[in-house]
Short mmCIF file of C-alpha atoms in Angstrom, two decimals:
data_model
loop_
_atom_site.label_atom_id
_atom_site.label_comp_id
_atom_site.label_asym_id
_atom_site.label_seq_id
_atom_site.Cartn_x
_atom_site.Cartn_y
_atom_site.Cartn_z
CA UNK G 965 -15.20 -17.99 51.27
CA UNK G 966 -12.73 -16.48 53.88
CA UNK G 967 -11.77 -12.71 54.27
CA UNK G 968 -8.15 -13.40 52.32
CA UNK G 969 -9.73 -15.31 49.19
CA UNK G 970 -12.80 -11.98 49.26
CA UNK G 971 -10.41 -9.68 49.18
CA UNK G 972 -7.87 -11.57 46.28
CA UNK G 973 -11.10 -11.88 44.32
CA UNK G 974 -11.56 -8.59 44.58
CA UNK G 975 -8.50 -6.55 43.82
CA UNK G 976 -8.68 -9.27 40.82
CA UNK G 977 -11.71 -7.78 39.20
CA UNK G 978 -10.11 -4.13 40.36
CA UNK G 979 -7.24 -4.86 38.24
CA UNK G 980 -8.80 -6.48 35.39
CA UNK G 981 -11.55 -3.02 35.55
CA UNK G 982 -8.76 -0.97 35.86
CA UNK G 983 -6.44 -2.80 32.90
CA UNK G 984 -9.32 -2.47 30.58
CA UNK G 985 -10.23 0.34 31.07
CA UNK G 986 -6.86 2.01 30.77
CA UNK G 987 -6.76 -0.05 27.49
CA UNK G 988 -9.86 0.88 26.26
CA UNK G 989 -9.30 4.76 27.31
CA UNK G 990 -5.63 4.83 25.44
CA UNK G 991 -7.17 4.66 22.33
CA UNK G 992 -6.56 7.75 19.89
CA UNK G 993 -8.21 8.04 16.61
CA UNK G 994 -6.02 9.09 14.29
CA UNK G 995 -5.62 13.14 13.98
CA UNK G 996 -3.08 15.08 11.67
CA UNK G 997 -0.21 16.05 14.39
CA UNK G 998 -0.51 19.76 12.67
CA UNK G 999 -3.50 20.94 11.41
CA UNK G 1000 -1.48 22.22 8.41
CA UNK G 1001 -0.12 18.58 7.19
CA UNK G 1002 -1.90 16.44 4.24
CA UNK G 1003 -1.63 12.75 4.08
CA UNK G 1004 -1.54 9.82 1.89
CA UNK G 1005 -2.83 6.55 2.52
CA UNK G 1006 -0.72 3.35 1.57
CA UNK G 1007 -3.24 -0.31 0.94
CA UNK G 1008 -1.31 -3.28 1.03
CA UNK G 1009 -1.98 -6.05 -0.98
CA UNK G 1010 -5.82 -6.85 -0.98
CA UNK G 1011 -5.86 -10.68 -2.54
CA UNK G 1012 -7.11 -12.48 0.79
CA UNK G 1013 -9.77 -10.40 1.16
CA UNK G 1014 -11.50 -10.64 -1.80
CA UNK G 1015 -10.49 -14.15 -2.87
CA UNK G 1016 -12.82 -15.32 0.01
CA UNK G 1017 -16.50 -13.63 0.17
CA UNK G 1018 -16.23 -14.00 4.07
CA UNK G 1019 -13.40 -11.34 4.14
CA UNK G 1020 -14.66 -8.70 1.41
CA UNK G 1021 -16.68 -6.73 4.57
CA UNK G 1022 -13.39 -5.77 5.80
CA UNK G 1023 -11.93 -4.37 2.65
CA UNK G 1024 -14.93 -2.71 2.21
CA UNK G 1025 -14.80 -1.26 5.51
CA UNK G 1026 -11.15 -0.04 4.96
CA UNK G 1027 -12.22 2.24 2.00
CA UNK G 1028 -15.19 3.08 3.85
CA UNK G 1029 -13.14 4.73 6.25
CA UNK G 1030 -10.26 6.27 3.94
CA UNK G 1031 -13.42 8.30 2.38
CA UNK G 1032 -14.68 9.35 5.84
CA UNK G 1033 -11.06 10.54 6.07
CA UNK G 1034 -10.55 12.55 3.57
CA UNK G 1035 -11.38 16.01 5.31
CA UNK G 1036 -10.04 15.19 8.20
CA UNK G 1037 -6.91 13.73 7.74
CA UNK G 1038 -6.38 16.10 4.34
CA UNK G 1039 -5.89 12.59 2.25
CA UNK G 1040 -4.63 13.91 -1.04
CA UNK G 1041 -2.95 10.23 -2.23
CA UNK G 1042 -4.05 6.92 -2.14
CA UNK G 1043 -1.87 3.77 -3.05
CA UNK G 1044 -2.45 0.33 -3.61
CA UNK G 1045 0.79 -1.80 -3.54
CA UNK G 1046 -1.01 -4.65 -5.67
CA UNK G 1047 -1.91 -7.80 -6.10
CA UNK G 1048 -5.78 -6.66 -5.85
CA UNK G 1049 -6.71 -10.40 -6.51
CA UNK G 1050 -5.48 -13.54 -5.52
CA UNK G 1051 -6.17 -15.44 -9.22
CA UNK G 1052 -6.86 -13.36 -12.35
CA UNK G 1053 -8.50 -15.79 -14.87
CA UNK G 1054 -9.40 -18.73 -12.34
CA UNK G 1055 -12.32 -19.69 -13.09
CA UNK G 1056 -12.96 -23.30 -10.32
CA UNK G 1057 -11.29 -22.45 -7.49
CA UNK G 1058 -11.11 -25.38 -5.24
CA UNK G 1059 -12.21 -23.46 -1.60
CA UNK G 1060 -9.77 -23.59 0.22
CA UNK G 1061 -6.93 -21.18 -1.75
CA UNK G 1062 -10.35 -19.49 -3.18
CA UNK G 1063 -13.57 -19.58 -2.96
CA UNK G 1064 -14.19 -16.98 -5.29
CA UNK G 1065 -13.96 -17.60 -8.84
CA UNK G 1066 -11.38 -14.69 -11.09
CA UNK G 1067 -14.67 -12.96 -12.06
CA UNK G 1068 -15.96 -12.38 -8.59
CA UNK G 1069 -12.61 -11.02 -6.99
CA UNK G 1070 -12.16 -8.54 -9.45
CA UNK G 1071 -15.99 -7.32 -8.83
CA UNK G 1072 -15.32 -7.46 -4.81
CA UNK G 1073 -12.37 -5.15 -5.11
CA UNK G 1074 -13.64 -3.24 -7.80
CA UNK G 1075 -16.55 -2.52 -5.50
CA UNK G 1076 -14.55 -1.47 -2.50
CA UNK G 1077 -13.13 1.23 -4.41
CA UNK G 1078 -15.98 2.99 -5.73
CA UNK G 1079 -15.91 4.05 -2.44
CA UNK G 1080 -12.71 6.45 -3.25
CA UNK G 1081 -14.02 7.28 -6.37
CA UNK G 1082 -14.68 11.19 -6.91
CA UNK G 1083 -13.00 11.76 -3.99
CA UNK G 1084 -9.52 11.38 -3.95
CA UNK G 1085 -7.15 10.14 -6.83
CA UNK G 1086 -6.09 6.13 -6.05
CA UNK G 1087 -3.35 4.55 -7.61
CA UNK G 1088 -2.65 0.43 -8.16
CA UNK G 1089 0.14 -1.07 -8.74
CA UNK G 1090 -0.36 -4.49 -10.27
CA UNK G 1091 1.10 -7.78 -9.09
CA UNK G 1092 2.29 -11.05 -9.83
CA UNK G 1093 -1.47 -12.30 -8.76
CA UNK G 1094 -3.39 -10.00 -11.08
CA UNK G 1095 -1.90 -11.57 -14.37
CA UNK G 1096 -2.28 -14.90 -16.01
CA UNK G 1097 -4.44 -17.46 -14.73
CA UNK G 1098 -3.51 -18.15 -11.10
CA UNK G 1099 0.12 -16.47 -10.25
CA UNK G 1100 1.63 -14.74 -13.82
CA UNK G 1101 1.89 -17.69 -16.13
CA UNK G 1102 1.59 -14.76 -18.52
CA UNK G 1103 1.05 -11.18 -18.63
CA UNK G 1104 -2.17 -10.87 -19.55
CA UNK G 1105 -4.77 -8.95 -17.03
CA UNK G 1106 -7.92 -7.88 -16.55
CA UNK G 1107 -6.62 -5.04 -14.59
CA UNK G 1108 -7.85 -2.23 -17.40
CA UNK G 1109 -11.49 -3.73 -17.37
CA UNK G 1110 -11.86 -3.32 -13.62
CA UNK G 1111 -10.29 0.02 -13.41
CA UNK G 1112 -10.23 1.60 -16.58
CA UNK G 1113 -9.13 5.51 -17.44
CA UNK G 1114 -12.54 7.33 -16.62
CA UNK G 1115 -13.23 5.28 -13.72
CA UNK G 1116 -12.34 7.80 -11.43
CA UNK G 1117 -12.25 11.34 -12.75
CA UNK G 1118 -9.73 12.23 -9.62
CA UNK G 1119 -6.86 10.17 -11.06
CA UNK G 1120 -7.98 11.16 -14.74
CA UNK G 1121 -6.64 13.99 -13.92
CA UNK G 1122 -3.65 13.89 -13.04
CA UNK G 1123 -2.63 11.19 -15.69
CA UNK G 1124 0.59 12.66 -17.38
CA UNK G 1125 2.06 9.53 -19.71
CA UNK G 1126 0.13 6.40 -20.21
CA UNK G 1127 2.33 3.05 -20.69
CA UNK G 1128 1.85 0.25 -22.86
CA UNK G 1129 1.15 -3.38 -21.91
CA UNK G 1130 2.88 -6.87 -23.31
CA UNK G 1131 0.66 -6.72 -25.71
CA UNK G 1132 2.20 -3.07 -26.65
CA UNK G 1133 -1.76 -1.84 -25.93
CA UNK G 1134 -2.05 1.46 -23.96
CA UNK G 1135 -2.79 0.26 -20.24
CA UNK G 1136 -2.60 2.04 -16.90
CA UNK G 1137 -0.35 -0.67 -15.62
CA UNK G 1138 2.56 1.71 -16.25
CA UNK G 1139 1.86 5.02 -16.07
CA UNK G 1140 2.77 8.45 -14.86
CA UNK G 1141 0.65 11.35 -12.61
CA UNK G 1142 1.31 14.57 -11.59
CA UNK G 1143 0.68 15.68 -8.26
CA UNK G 1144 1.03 19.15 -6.53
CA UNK G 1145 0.81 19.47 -2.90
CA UNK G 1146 -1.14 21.74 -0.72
CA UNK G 1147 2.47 23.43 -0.32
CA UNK G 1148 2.83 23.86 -4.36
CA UNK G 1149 5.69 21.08 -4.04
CA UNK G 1150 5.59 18.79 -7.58
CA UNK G 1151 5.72 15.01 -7.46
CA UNK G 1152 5.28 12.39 -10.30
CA UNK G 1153 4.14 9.53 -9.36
CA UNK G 1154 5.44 6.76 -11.77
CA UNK G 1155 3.24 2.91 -11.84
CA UNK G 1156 5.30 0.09 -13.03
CA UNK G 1157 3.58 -3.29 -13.62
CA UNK G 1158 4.75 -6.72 -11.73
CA UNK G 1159 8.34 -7.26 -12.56
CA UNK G 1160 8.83 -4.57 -15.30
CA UNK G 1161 10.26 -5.24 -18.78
CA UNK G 1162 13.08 -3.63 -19.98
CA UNK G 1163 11.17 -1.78 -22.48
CA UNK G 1164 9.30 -0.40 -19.58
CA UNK G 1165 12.00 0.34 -17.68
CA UNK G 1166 13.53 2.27 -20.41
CA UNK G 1167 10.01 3.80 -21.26
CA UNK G 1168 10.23 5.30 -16.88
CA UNK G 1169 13.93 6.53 -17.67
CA UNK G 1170 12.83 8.95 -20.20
CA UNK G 1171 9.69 10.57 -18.27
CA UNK G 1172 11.64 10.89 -15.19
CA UNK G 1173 14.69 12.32 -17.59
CA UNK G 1174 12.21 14.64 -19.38
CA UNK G 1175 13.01 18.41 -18.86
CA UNK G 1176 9.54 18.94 -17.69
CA UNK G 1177 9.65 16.66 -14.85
CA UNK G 1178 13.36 17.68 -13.63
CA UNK G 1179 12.23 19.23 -10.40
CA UNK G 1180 9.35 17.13 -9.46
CA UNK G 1181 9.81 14.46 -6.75
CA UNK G 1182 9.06 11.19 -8.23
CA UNK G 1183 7.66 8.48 -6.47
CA UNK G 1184 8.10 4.76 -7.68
CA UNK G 1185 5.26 2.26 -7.11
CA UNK G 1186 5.74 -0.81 -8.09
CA UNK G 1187 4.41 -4.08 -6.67
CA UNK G 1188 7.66 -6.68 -6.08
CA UNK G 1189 10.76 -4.83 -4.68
CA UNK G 1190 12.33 -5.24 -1.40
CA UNK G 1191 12.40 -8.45 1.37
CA UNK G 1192 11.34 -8.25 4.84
CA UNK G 1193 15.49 -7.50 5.25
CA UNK G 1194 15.02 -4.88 3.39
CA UNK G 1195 17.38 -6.25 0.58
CA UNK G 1196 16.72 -5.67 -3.16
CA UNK G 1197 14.61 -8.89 -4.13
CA UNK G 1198 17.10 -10.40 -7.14
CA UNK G 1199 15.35 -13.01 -8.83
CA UNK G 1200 11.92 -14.99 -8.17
CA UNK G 1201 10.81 -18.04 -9.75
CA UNK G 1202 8.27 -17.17 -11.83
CA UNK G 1203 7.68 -17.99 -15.54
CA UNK G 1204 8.48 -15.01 -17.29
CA UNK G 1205 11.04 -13.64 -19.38
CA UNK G 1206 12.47 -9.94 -19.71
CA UNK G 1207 11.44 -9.37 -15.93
CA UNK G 1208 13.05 -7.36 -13.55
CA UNK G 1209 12.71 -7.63 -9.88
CA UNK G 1210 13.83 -4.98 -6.92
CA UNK G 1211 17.66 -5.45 -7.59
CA UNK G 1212 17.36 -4.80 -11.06
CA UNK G 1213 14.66 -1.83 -11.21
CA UNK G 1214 17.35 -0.49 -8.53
CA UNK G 1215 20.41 -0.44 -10.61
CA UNK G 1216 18.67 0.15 -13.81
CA UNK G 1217 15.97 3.07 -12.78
CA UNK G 1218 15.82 4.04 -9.27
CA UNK G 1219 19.82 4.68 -8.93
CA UNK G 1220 20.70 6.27 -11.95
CA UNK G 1221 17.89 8.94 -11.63
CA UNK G 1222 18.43 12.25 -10.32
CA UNK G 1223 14.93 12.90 -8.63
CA UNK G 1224 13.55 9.41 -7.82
CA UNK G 1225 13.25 10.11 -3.94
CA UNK G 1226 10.26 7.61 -2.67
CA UNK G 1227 9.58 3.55 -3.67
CA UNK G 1228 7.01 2.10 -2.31
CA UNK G 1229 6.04 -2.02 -2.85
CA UNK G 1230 4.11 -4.56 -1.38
CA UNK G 1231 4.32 -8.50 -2.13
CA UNK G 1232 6.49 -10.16 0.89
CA UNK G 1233 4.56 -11.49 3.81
CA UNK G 1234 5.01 -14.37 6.68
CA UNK G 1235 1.94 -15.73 8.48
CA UNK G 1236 1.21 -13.75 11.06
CA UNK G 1237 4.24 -11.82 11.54
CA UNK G 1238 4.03 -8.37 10.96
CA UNK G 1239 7.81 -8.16 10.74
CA UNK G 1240 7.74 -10.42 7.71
CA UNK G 1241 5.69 -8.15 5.79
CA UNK G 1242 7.52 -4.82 5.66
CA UNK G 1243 10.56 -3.25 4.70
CA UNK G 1244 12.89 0.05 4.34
CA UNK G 1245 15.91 1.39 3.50
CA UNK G 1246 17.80 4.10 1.83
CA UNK G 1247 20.21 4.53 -0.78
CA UNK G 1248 21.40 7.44 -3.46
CA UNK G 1249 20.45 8.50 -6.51
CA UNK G 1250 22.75 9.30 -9.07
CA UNK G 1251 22.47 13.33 -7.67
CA UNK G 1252 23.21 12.43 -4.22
CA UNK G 1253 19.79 12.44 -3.08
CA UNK G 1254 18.23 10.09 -0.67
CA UNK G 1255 15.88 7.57 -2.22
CA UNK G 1256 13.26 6.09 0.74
CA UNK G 1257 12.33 2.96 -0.08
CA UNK G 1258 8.97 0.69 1.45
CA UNK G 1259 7.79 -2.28 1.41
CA UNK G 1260 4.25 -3.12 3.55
CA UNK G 1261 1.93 -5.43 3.10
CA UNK G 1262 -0.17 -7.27 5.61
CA UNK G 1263 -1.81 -9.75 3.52
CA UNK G 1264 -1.28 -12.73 5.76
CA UNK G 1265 -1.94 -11.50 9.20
CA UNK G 1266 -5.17 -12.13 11.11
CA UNK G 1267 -4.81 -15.80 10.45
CA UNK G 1268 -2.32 -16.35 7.62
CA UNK G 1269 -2.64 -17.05 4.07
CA UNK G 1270 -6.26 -18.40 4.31
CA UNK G 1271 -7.26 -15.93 7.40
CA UNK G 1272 -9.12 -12.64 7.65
CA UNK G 1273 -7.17 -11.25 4.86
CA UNK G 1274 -4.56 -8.49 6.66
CA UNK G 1275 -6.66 -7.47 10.15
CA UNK G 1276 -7.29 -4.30 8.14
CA UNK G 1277 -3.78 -2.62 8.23
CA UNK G 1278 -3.54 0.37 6.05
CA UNK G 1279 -0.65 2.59 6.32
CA UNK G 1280 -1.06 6.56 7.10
CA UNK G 1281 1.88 8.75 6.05
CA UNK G 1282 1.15 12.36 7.43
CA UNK G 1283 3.24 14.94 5.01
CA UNK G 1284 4.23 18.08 7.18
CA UNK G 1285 4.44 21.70 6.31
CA UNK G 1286 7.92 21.65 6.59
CA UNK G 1287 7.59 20.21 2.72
CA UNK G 1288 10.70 17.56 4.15
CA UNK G 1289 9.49 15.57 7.15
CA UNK G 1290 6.81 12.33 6.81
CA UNK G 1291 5.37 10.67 9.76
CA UNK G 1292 4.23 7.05 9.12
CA UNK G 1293 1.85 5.01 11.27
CA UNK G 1294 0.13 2.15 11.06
CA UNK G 1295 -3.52 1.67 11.86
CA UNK G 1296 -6.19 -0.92 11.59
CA UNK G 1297 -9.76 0.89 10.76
CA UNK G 1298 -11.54 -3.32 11.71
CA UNK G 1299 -9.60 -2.81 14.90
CA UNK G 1300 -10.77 0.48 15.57
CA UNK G 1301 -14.21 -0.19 14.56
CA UNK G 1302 -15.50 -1.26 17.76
CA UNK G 1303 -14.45 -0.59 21.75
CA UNK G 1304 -13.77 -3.66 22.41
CA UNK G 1305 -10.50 -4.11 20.22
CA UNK G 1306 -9.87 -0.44 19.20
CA UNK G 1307 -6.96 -1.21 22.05
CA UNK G 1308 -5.17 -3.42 19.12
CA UNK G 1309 -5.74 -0.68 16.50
CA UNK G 1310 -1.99 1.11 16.39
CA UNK G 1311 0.77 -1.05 15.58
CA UNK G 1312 3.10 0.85 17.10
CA UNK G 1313 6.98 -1.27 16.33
CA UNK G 1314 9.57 0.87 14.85
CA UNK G 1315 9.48 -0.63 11.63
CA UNK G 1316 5.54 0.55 11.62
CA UNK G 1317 5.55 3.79 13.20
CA UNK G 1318 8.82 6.19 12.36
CA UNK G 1319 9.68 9.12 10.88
CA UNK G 1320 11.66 10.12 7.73
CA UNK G 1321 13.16 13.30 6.10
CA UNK G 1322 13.70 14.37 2.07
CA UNK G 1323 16.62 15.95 1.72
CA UNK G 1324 16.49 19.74 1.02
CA UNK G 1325 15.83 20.82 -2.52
#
């Protein structure tokens, strides 16, 4: 080899040492940006990694590391946006949208969350996925078996108002918790099944109208809601009747309140575009007060619909003192698992990583 090619060849490998490294040496774990914030922890949907037993390790490995969070990053709140399995009642899936039978994906993520429980209060929001057989052909769920009231004494506690499902049963599909912060603010977080009925809707508007919840913040989860345009979703064409989607629960709850101030949602997602799974806007209430609205999911990233199941994504929103400001990131603990793609681990767009303010009580 002559002198030129040597020395091409080797301020190649130079560069390539030097790239990596400076990749591999950027990383940051994540670390409250005051020691005095707390944070809450947003799970998209879960359904493609439990509906194939290939992807549950990952899911697993997501809650794994929200609990070995908890100190650290002062977790207080954890959400799930729903959809926590892809079928609820199928019973032969055919291997390729499934290889998990109904029974078996509600046992995989059922098991991923006993690693939250005891240690920090988890909400779900259901979806469209957990009822009926494959995709709501009714509204019947097994959601109450799998994560019933005493499941988790940290949620227990905090439950304010229990709901009532189709079948005008009690059920934790809709239902209310209070939360105080480490900085004595008051929020209520209000669950509303997949597409909520009227009579559920009307069942929200008179806990958030209730005297005794007039100066909490209330937060809205709820599993169908916005687009990746961040419009109000209007209709979808499922099989149900009395539902109402994002442009509805807007105009009917979420606008005429006085103290809804934070919606979160899951649901929308494009293979392997992170753009087409998130969303955010903001509007008033009826008081003038800004209502922050998100959707995130990841649910068909790391290979699409029949992929890895998300690449891990969770969202991290970091509450600070200032009891106005949120920070919100988005971080991949399977990314950040090992040195040789912790480099991927941040997703660090503007529609993943900004910054947002309540307004002033």
């Amino acid at each position: 080899m002559n002198p030129i090619k040597k020395l091409t060849l080797f301020l190649q490998v130079c560069l390539f040492v030097t790239f990596s490294f400076a990749q591999t040496d950027s990383y940051r774990p994540p670390k409250l940006t005051d020691p005095d914030s707390w944070s809450m922890i947003l799970i998209p949907d879960v359904q493609s990694y439990v509906k194939f037993e290939r992807n549950h390790g990952i899911l697993e490995l997501m809650t794994g590391w929200v609990a070995e969070q908890i100190v650290p990053l002062n977790i207080q709140m954890v959400l799930g946006t729903g959809d926590l399995v892809e079928q609820n009642n199928w019973l032969s899936p055919d291997g390729k949208r499934a290889n998990q039978a109904s029974p078996q994906q509600w046992k995989a993520v059922s098991r991923a969350f006993e690693r939250l429980d005891a240690k920090v209060p988890y909400l779900n929001a259901t979806g469209n996925h957990d009822y009926g057989i494959k995709s709501v052909e009714n509204r019947k769920t097994y959601y109450d078996d799998f994560f019933p009231v005493d499941r988790n004494f940290m949620a227990q506690r905090l439950l304010s108002e229990a709901g009532f499902n189709a079948d005008n049963d009690p059920s934790l599909v809709n239902a209310a918790y209070t939360f105080r912060s480490p900085y004595n603010d008051d929020f209520l977080f209000l669950v509303l099944e997949f597409a909520p009925r009227d009579a559920t809707i009307e069942w929200a508007k008179k806990i958030i109208e209730d005297k005794k919840y007039k100066d909490y913040r209330v937060v809205l989860l709820t599993h169908s809601y916005l687009n990746s345009k961040s419009e109000h979703i209007v209709k979808e064409n499922y099989p149900l009747e009395n539902g109402n989607y994002g442009r509805a629960v807007f105009e009917k709850l979420v606008q005429p309140s006085s103290n809804i101030e934070l919606v979160f949602s899951g649901h929308i997602g494009k293979p392997d575009d992170f753009e087409g799974h998130v969303g955010y806007r903001t509007d008033k209430n009826s008081a003038g007060r800004t209502v922050h609205q998100m959707t995130f999911n990841a649910q068909a990233l790391g290979g699409g619909w029949h992929g890895n199941g998300g690449d891990g994504w969770l969202r991290w929103l970091e509450f600070m003192p200032d009891k106005r400001t949120v920070k919100v990131k988005t971080f991949s603990p399977f990314f950040a698992i090992s040195p040789t793609t912790r480099q991927f681990a941040w997703e660090r767009a503007s529609y993943n990583e900004f910054e947002f303010q309540f307004d002033s009580k």
